[in-house]
Amino acid sequence: MRYLVLGLIAGAVLGLAPVWQAEPATELYPEWQGPVAAPESIERSPNAALSTRSIPPVVSGDTLSLLAADGRLIAKRAFGETLFSASGNGRYYAAYQKLGTTVEFFAADGSPFWKTGSREYPHVSYNGKLVLLVNSDQSRVRALDFHGNPAGEPVAGRFLTVIAFSKGSDIAALGFLDGSYAVMDAAGRRLLKAGTGGGTLVKSMAVSPSGAYVALHYGNEKGDYIAIIATADGSAAASPLSRVHVARTALTVGDDGTAAILDHNRILVVNRKAKPAASIKVPAARTGMASLDRDGCIYVAGYTRSEGGSQALAFLPDGTVLFARNFPMESYLQASIEAPVMLLRGSQTLYCYSLHHR
């Protein structure tokens, strides 16, 4: 009788306890693929949920294409001899000439917004609220707002090495060969200005969506480092990388301060104190075009492999790999993600995937 009572009590306690279940698995499904140069030939995905979503603008030569996430071509424009810089969401672009004297700002449908006299080269933020103008010797950057008016104070340094815009917002980060760097908000107000010191130069930068954190890749011939900087007070922490990078590499950072960087034959994930949280072994990367992006807890990477072809990867911050594929016919690969859509932009082909949880 005693054991029966104990069993009833134990059963009641277990009945009140929560049921522990495994985390839902994430799966990726191919939706469509098609040529970069002829996106109008893409066979649309039957996934109706993607029809109202967009993907990053696709630039091929002198042509800018805007597509829905289901593969439908929304707009396509050839610029000929005119150069252009598109916003990250594809809704605006700045047009200019290599040896021209003006910069013009347009909506995606070609509607003009403003025109200003300038020999500088424009860079447009994600939503088009900030247009950075860089002079010809890459030593000075000034900002214009959405209406073409001067915004904030110019930033100067010895040879600009990187401009990075936040994803989904309009924060800008600038880095220079002399090791100086700066962060400005959508109104051009300077949030941070500092330097790496020690004869190091800024090689790569990324800024979180809210601008709360900046990830900085810097170094010299003696070694490279990744630093996580809080823009609120300028506090920074750094960790060494496995090798010296002769140029920029892929880098991303979130509003929690967690960052990921492509470090030759691994992807290193660090926390806001720059302490390594995970290291994912990957096929070695060749110096050149590479990308890292993040949405929520899912990261994607695309880069050129040192042995040829390109590599794509999707992973979690703990190092769990969700997807890995070699694209032997692509000379480079850019990866982006805005759940549930993952886009891979190769040198020849666009590849679109959707993410599903089960």
CSV table of C-alpha atoms in Angstrom, one decimal:
chain,number,residue,atom,x,y,z
A,1,MET,CA,0.0,0.0,0.0
A,2,ARG,CA,2.9,2.3,0.9
A,3,TYR,CA,4.4,1.9,-2.6
A,4,LEU,CA,1.0,2.5,-4.3
A,5,VAL,CA,0.6,5.8,-2.5
A,6,LEU,CA,4.2,6.8,-3.4
A,7,GLY,CA,3.5,5.9,-7.0
A,8,LEU,CA,0.4,8.0,-7.0
A,9,ILE,CA,2.2,11.0,-5.6
A,10,ALA,CA,5.1,10.7,-8.1
A,11,GLY,CA,2.6,10.4,-10.9
A,12,ALA,CA,0.8,13.5,-9.8
A,13,VAL,CA,4.1,15.5,-9.6
A,14,LEU,CA,5.2,14.4,-13.0
A,15,GLY,CA,1.8,15.3,-14.4
A,16,LEU,CA,2.3,18.8,-13.2
A,17,ALA,CA,5.8,19.1,-14.5
A,18,PRO,CA,6.4,20.6,-18.0
A,19,VAL,CA,7.0,18.3,-20.9
A,20,TRP,CA,10.5,18.7,-22.4
A,21,GLN,CA,10.6,18.6,-26.1
A,22,ALA,CA,13.5,18.8,-28.6
A,23,GLU,CA,14.0,22.1,-30.4
A,24,PRO,CA,12.2,22.2,-33.8
A,25,ALA,CA,14.5,21.2,-36.7
A,26,THR,CA,15.1,23.7,-39.4
A,27,GLU,CA,15.0,22.5,-43.0
A,28,LEU,CA,15.8,24.3,-46.3
A,29,TYR,CA,13.9,23.7,-49.5
A,30,PRO,CA,14.8,24.9,-53.0
A,31,GLU,CA,12.2,27.3,-54.4
A,32,TRP,CA,13.7,28.4,-57.7
A,33,GLN,CA,16.9,29.2,-59.6
A,34,GLY,CA,17.7,31.1,-62.7
A,35,PRO,CA,20.3,33.2,-64.6
A,36,VAL,CA,21.5,36.4,-63.0
A,37,ALA,CA,21.7,38.1,-66.5
A,38,ALA,CA,18.1,37.1,-67.4
A,39,PRO,CA,15.9,37.0,-64.3
A,40,GLU,CA,12.8,37.3,-66.5
A,41,SER,CA,13.3,33.7,-67.5
A,42,ILE,CA,13.0,32.4,-63.9
A,43,GLU,CA,10.2,29.9,-63.4
A,44,ARG,CA,8.3,31.2,-60.4
A,45,SER,CA,7.9,29.2,-57.2
A,46,PRO,CA,4.3,27.9,-56.5
A,47,ASN,CA,4.9,28.9,-52.8
A,48,ALA,CA,2.3,31.7,-52.5
A,49,ALA,CA,3.7,32.9,-49.2
A,50,LEU,CA,6.8,34.2,-51.1
A,51,SER,CA,4.9,36.4,-53.6
A,52,THR,CA,4.6,39.4,-51.3
A,53,ARG,CA,8.2,39.3,-50.1
A,54,SER,CA,11.2,40.7,-51.9
A,55,ILE,CA,14.9,39.7,-52.1
A,56,PRO,CA,17.9,42.0,-52.3
A,57,PRO,CA,18.4,43.9,-55.6
A,58,VAL,CA,20.3,42.0,-58.2
A,59,VAL,CA,23.1,43.9,-60.1
A,60,SER,CA,24.5,42.4,-63.2
A,61,GLY,CA,26.8,44.7,-65.3
A,62,ASP,CA,24.9,47.9,-66.1
A,63,THR,CA,21.5,46.3,-65.1
A,64,LEU,CA,19.5,46.5,-61.8
A,65,SER,CA,16.8,43.9,-61.3
A,66,LEU,CA,14.2,43.7,-58.5
A,67,LEU,CA,12.5,40.4,-57.8
A,68,ALA,CA,9.9,39.0,-55.5
A,69,ALA,CA,10.9,36.1,-53.4
A,70,ASP,CA,8.9,33.7,-55.5
A,71,GLY,CA,11.1,34.6,-58.5
A,72,ARG,CA,8.8,37.1,-60.2
A,73,LEU,CA,10.6,40.0,-61.9
A,74,ILE,CA,9.2,43.3,-60.5
A,75,ALA,CA,11.4,45.7,-62.4
A,76,LYS,CA,14.6,45.7,-64.6
A,77,ARG,CA,16.5,48.7,-65.7
A,78,ALA,CA,19.7,49.0,-67.8
A,79,PHE,CA,21.8,52.1,-67.0
A,80,GLY,CA,24.3,52.0,-69.9
A,81,GLU,CA,27.2,54.3,-69.2
A,82,THR,CA,25.6,55.6,-66.1
A,83,LEU,CA,26.9,54.2,-62.8
A,84,PHE,CA,24.6,53.6,-59.8
A,85,SER,CA,24.4,52.6,-56.2
A,86,ALA,CA,21.2,50.9,-55.0
A,87,SER,CA,19.8,50.8,-51.5
A,88,GLY,CA,19.8,47.5,-49.7
A,89,ASN,CA,16.0,47.1,-50.0
A,90,GLY,CA,16.1,48.0,-53.7
A,91,ARG,CA,13.6,50.9,-53.4
A,92,TYR,CA,16.1,53.7,-54.3
A,93,TYR,CA,19.3,54.3,-56.1
A,94,ALA,CA,21.8,57.1,-56.7
A,95,ALA,CA,23.1,57.6,-60.3
A,96,TYR,CA,26.4,59.2,-61.3
A,97,GLN,CA,29.2,59.2,-63.9
A,98,LYS,CA,32.7,58.1,-63.4
A,99,LEU,CA,34.0,61.5,-64.4
A,100,GLY,CA,30.7,63.3,-63.9
A,101,THR,CA,29.8,66.4,-61.9
A,102,THR,CA,26.4,65.5,-60.5
A,103,VAL,CA,24.8,62.8,-58.3
A,104,GLU,CA,21.1,62.1,-58.7
A,105,PHE,CA,18.7,60.2,-56.4
A,106,PHE,CA,15.7,58.2,-57.7
A,107,ALA,CA,13.0,55.9,-56.6
A,108,ALA,CA,13.2,52.4,-58.1
A,109,ASP,CA,10.6,53.2,-60.7
A,110,GLY,CA,12.8,56.1,-62.0
A,111,SER,CA,11.0,58.9,-60.3
A,112,PRO,CA,13.5,61.7,-59.5
A,113,PHE,CA,14.0,62.9,-55.9
A,114,TRP,CA,17.0,65.2,-56.0
A,115,LYS,CA,20.1,66.2,-57.9
A,116,THR,CA,23.3,67.8,-56.5
A,117,GLY,CA,26.5,69.0,-58.0
A,118,SER,CA,29.3,66.6,-56.9
A,119,ARG,CA,32.3,64.7,-58.3
A,120,GLU,CA,32.0,62.2,-55.4
A,121,TYR,CA,30.9,58.6,-55.5
A,122,PRO,CA,27.6,57.7,-53.7
A,123,HIS,CA,26.9,54.8,-51.4
A,124,VAL,CA,23.2,54.4,-50.4
A,125,SER,CA,22.1,52.9,-47.0
A,126,TYR,CA,19.5,50.1,-46.7
A,127,ASN,CA,16.4,52.3,-46.7
A,128,GLY,CA,17.9,55.2,-48.7
A,129,LYS,CA,17.8,57.6,-45.7
A,130,LEU,CA,21.6,58.2,-45.9
A,131,VAL,CA,23.7,58.7,-48.9
A,132,LEU,CA,27.5,58.8,-48.3
A,133,LEU,CA,29.6,60.7,-50.8
A,134,VAL,CA,33.2,59.6,-51.1
A,135,ASN,CA,35.9,61.8,-52.7
A,136,SER,CA,38.2,60.6,-55.4
A,137,ASP,CA,41.2,59.9,-53.2
A,138,GLN,CA,39.1,58.0,-50.6
A,139,SER,CA,40.1,60.4,-47.8
A,140,ARG,CA,36.8,62.1,-47.0
A,141,VAL,CA,33.2,61.0,-46.7
A,142,ARG,CA,30.2,63.3,-46.3
A,143,ALA,CA,26.6,62.4,-45.8
A,144,LEU,CA,23.4,63.6,-47.4
A,145,ASP,CA,19.9,62.8,-46.0
A,146,PHE,CA,16.9,61.4,-47.9
A,147,HIS,CA,16.2,64.8,-49.2
A,148,GLY,CA,19.7,65.5,-50.5
A,149,ASN,CA,20.6,67.9,-47.7
A,150,PRO,CA,23.9,67.8,-45.8
A,151,ALA,CA,23.7,65.5,-42.7
A,152,GLY,CA,26.2,65.6,-39.9
A,153,GLU,CA,29.9,66.3,-40.1
A,154,PRO,CA,32.3,64.8,-42.8
A,155,VAL,CA,34.5,62.0,-41.7
A,156,ALA,CA,38.2,62.0,-42.9
A,157,GLY,CA,41.0,59.5,-42.8
A,158,ARG,CA,43.8,58.1,-44.8
A,159,PHE,CA,42.3,56.0,-47.6
A,160,LEU,CA,38.8,54.5,-47.0
A,161,THR,CA,39.0,50.7,-46.8
A,162,VAL,CA,35.4,49.8,-46.0
A,163,ILE,CA,31.8,51.2,-45.8
A,164,ALA,CA,29.3,49.0,-44.0
A,165,PHE,CA,25.6,49.7,-43.6
A,166,SER,CA,23.3,48.1,-41.1
A,167,LYS,CA,20.7,45.6,-42.3
A,168,GLY,CA,17.1,46.9,-42.2
A,169,SER,CA,18.1,50.3,-40.9
A,170,ASP,CA,20.4,53.2,-41.9
A,171,ILE,CA,23.4,53.1,-39.6
A,172,ALA,CA,26.8,53.5,-41.4
A,173,ALA,CA,30.3,52.3,-40.3
A,174,LEU,CA,33.5,53.6,-42.0
A,175,GLY,CA,37.0,52.3,-41.7
A,176,PHE,CA,40.3,53.7,-43.0
A,177,LEU,CA,43.8,52.5,-43.7
A,178,ASP,CA,45.2,54.6,-40.9
A,179,GLY,CA,43.2,52.5,-38.4
A,180,SER,CA,40.6,55.2,-37.7
A,181,TYR,CA,36.9,54.3,-37.9
A,182,ALA,CA,33.5,56.0,-37.3
A,183,VAL,CA,29.9,55.2,-37.0
A,184,MET,CA,27.0,57.5,-37.9
A,185,ASP,CA,23.2,57.2,-37.6
A,186,ALA,CA,20.6,57.8,-40.3
A,187,ALA,CA,20.7,61.6,-39.6
A,188,GLY,CA,24.5,61.7,-40.1
A,189,ARG,CA,25.1,62.2,-36.4
A,190,ARG,CA,28.4,60.6,-35.3
A,191,LEU,CA,27.8,57.8,-32.8
A,192,LEU,CA,31.5,56.8,-32.5
A,193,LYS,CA,34.9,57.8,-33.7
A,194,ALA,CA,38.0,56.0,-32.6
A,195,GLY,CA,41.1,54.1,-33.9
A,196,THR,CA,42.7,50.7,-33.7
A,197,GLY,CA,46.2,51.9,-32.8
A,198,GLY,CA,49.5,50.0,-32.9
A,199,GLY,CA,50.0,50.5,-36.6
A,200,THR,CA,47.0,48.3,-37.6
A,201,LEU,CA,44.5,49.1,-40.3
A,202,VAL,CA,40.8,48.5,-40.6
A,203,LYS,CA,40.1,45.7,-43.0
A,204,SER,CA,36.4,44.8,-42.5
A,205,MET,CA,33.4,46.2,-40.5
A,206,ALA,CA,29.8,45.3,-39.8
A,207,VAL,CA,27.2,47.2,-37.8
A,208,SER,CA,24.2,45.7,-36.0
A,209,PRO,CA,20.7,46.7,-37.1
A,210,SER,CA,20.1,49.1,-34.3
A,211,GLY,CA,23.7,50.3,-34.3
A,212,ALA,CA,24.3,49.0,-30.8
A,213,TYR,CA,27.4,47.0,-31.8
A,214,VAL,CA,30.1,47.2,-34.4
A,215,ALA,CA,32.3,44.3,-35.4
A,216,LEU,CA,35.7,45.3,-36.5
A,217,HIS,CA,38.3,43.2,-38.3
A,218,TYR,CA,41.7,44.9,-38.2
A,219,GLY,CA,45.4,44.0,-38.1
A,220,ASN,CA,48.8,44.3,-39.9
A,221,GLU,CA,51.5,41.9,-41.1
A,222,LYS,CA,51.9,40.6,-37.5
A,223,GLY,CA,48.4,39.4,-36.9
A,224,ASP,CA,44.7,40.1,-37.4
A,225,TYR,CA,41.9,40.5,-34.8
A,226,ILE,CA,38.2,40.8,-34.4
A,227,ALA,CA,36.8,43.4,-32.0
A,228,ILE,CA,33.3,43.9,-30.7
A,229,ILE,CA,32.6,47.6,-29.9
A,230,ALA,CA,29.6,48.9,-28.0
A,231,THR,CA,28.7,52.2,-29.7
A,232,ALA,CA,27.0,53.6,-26.5
A,233,ASP,CA,30.3,54.0,-24.6
A,234,GLY,CA,33.0,52.9,-27.1
A,235,SER,CA,34.0,49.9,-24.9
A,236,ALA,CA,35.7,47.2,-26.9
A,237,ALA,CA,37.0,43.7,-26.6
A,238,ALA,CA,39.1,41.8,-29.1
A,239,SER,CA,40.3,38.2,-30.0
A,240,PRO,CA,43.0,37.1,-32.4
A,241,LEU,CA,42.2,35.4,-35.7
A,242,SER,CA,44.0,32.4,-37.0
A,243,ARG,CA,45.9,34.2,-39.7
A,244,VAL,CA,46.7,37.5,-41.4
A,245,HIS,CA,44.1,38.5,-44.0
A,246,VAL,CA,45.5,40.6,-46.8
A,247,ALA,CA,42.1,42.1,-47.5
A,248,ARG,CA,38.6,42.3,-46.1
A,249,THR,CA,36.6,39.2,-45.2
A,250,ALA,CA,33.0,38.4,-44.5
A,251,LEU,CA,31.7,39.7,-41.2
A,252,THR,CA,28.3,40.2,-39.5
A,253,VAL,CA,27.1,41.3,-36.0
A,254,GLY,CA,23.7,41.3,-34.3
A,255,ASP,CA,22.1,43.5,-31.7
A,256,ASP,CA,23.1,41.0,-29.0
A,257,GLY,CA,26.8,41.7,-29.9
A,258,THR,CA,27.3,38.1,-31.3
A,259,ALA,CA,29.4,38.2,-34.4
A,260,ALA,CA,30.6,35.8,-37.0
A,261,ILE,CA,33.7,36.1,-39.3
A,262,LEU,CA,35.1,34.0,-42.1
A,263,ASP,CA,38.6,33.2,-41.0
A,264,HIS,CA,40.2,31.3,-44.0
A,265,ASN,CA,39.2,27.7,-43.2
A,266,ARG,CA,36.8,28.3,-40.4
A,267,ILE,CA,33.9,30.5,-39.4
A,268,LEU,CA,34.5,31.9,-36.0
A,269,VAL,CA,31.5,33.0,-33.8
A,270,VAL,CA,32.3,35.3,-30.9
A,271,ASN,CA,30.1,36.8,-28.2
A,272,ARG,CA,29.8,40.5,-27.3
A,273,LYS,CA,33.0,40.2,-25.2
A,274,ALA,CA,34.8,38.8,-28.3
A,275,LYS,CA,35.1,35.5,-26.7
A,276,PRO,CA,34.9,32.5,-29.1
A,277,ALA,CA,31.6,30.8,-28.9
A,278,ALA,CA,31.9,28.4,-31.8
A,279,SER,CA,34.3,27.5,-34.6
A,280,ILE,CA,33.1,25.8,-37.7
A,281,LYS,CA,35.6,24.1,-40.0
A,282,VAL,CA,34.9,24.9,-43.6
A,283,PRO,CA,36.7,24.5,-47.0
A,284,ALA,CA,39.4,27.1,-47.2
A,285,ALA,CA,38.4,30.5,-48.6
A,286,ARG,CA,40.2,32.4,-51.3
A,287,THR,CA,40.7,36.1,-50.7
A,288,GLY,CA,38.0,38.1,-52.5
A,289,MET,CA,34.3,38.5,-52.5
A,290,ALA,CA,32.6,36.8,-49.5
A,291,SER,CA,29.5,37.5,-47.4
A,292,LEU,CA,28.0,36.6,-44.0
A,293,ASP,CA,24.4,37.5,-43.1
A,294,ARG,CA,22.1,36.8,-40.1
A,295,ASP,CA,18.4,36.7,-39.4
A,296,GLY,CA,17.4,35.8,-35.9
A,297,CYS,CA,19.5,32.8,-34.9
A,298,ILE,CA,20.3,31.6,-38.4
A,299,TYR,CA,23.5,32.6,-40.2
A,300,VAL,CA,24.4,32.2,-43.9
A,301,ALA,CA,27.8,32.4,-45.6
A,302,GLY,CA,28.9,32.5,-49.2
A,303,TYR,CA,32.5,32.7,-50.5
A,304,THR,CA,35.0,31.5,-53.1
A,305,ARG,CA,36.9,28.4,-52.3
A,306,SER,CA,40.6,28.4,-52.6
A,307,GLU,CA,40.5,25.2,-54.7
A,308,GLY,CA,37.9,26.7,-57.1
A,309,GLY,CA,34.1,27.0,-57.1
A,310,SER,CA,32.1,28.6,-54.3
A,311,GLN,CA,30.8,27.4,-50.9
A,312,ALA,CA,27.5,28.2,-49.2
A,313,LEU,CA,26.7,27.5,-45.5
A,314,ALA,CA,23.8,28.0,-43.1
A,315,PHE,CA,24.5,27.5,-39.4
A,316,LEU,CA,23.4,28.3,-35.9
A,317,PRO,CA,25.4,30.3,-33.4
A,318,ASP,CA,26.4,27.1,-31.5
A,319,GLY,CA,28.1,25.8,-34.6
A,320,THR,CA,25.4,23.5,-35.8
A,321,VAL,CA,25.5,23.3,-39.6
A,322,LEU,CA,22.0,23.4,-41.3
A,323,PHE,CA,23.1,23.4,-44.9
A,324,ALA,CA,26.4,23.2,-46.8
A,325,ARG,CA,26.9,23.0,-50.5
A,326,ASN,CA,29.7,23.5,-53.0
A,327,PHE,CA,28.8,25.3,-56.3
A,328,PRO,CA,31.7,24.3,-58.6
A,329,MET,CA,30.5,26.5,-61.5
A,330,GLU,CA,30.2,29.8,-59.6
A,331,SER,CA,33.4,31.9,-59.3
A,332,TYR,CA,31.8,33.7,-56.3
A,333,LEU,CA,28.8,33.5,-54.1
A,334,GLN,CA,26.9,36.1,-52.0
A,335,ALA,CA,24.5,34.9,-49.3
A,336,SER,CA,21.7,36.7,-47.7
A,337,ILE,CA,18.8,35.7,-45.4
A,338,GLU,CA,15.5,37.3,-44.4
A,339,ALA,CA,13.5,34.4,-42.9
A,340,PRO,CA,12.0,32.4,-44.4
A,341,VAL,CA,14.0,33.3,-47.6
A,342,MET,CA,17.7,32.5,-48.2
A,343,LEU,CA,19.2,33.8,-51.4
A,344,LEU,CA,22.5,32.8,-52.9
A,345,ARG,CA,23.7,35.0,-55.7
A,346,GLY,CA,26.4,33.4,-57.8
A,347,SER,CA,28.4,34.7,-60.7
A,348,GLN,CA,26.0,33.0,-63.1
A,349,THR,CA,22.9,31.9,-61.2
A,350,LEU,CA,20.5,33.0,-58.5
A,351,TYR,CA,19.4,30.2,-56.0
A,352,CYS,CA,16.5,30.8,-53.7
A,353,TYR,CA,15.6,28.6,-50.7
A,354,SER,CA,12.9,28.7,-48.0
A,355,LEU,CA,13.3,27.8,-44.4
A,356,HIS,CA,10.8,25.6,-42.5
A,357,HIS,CA,10.6,24.5,-38.9
A,358,ARG,CA,9.2,21.2,-37.8
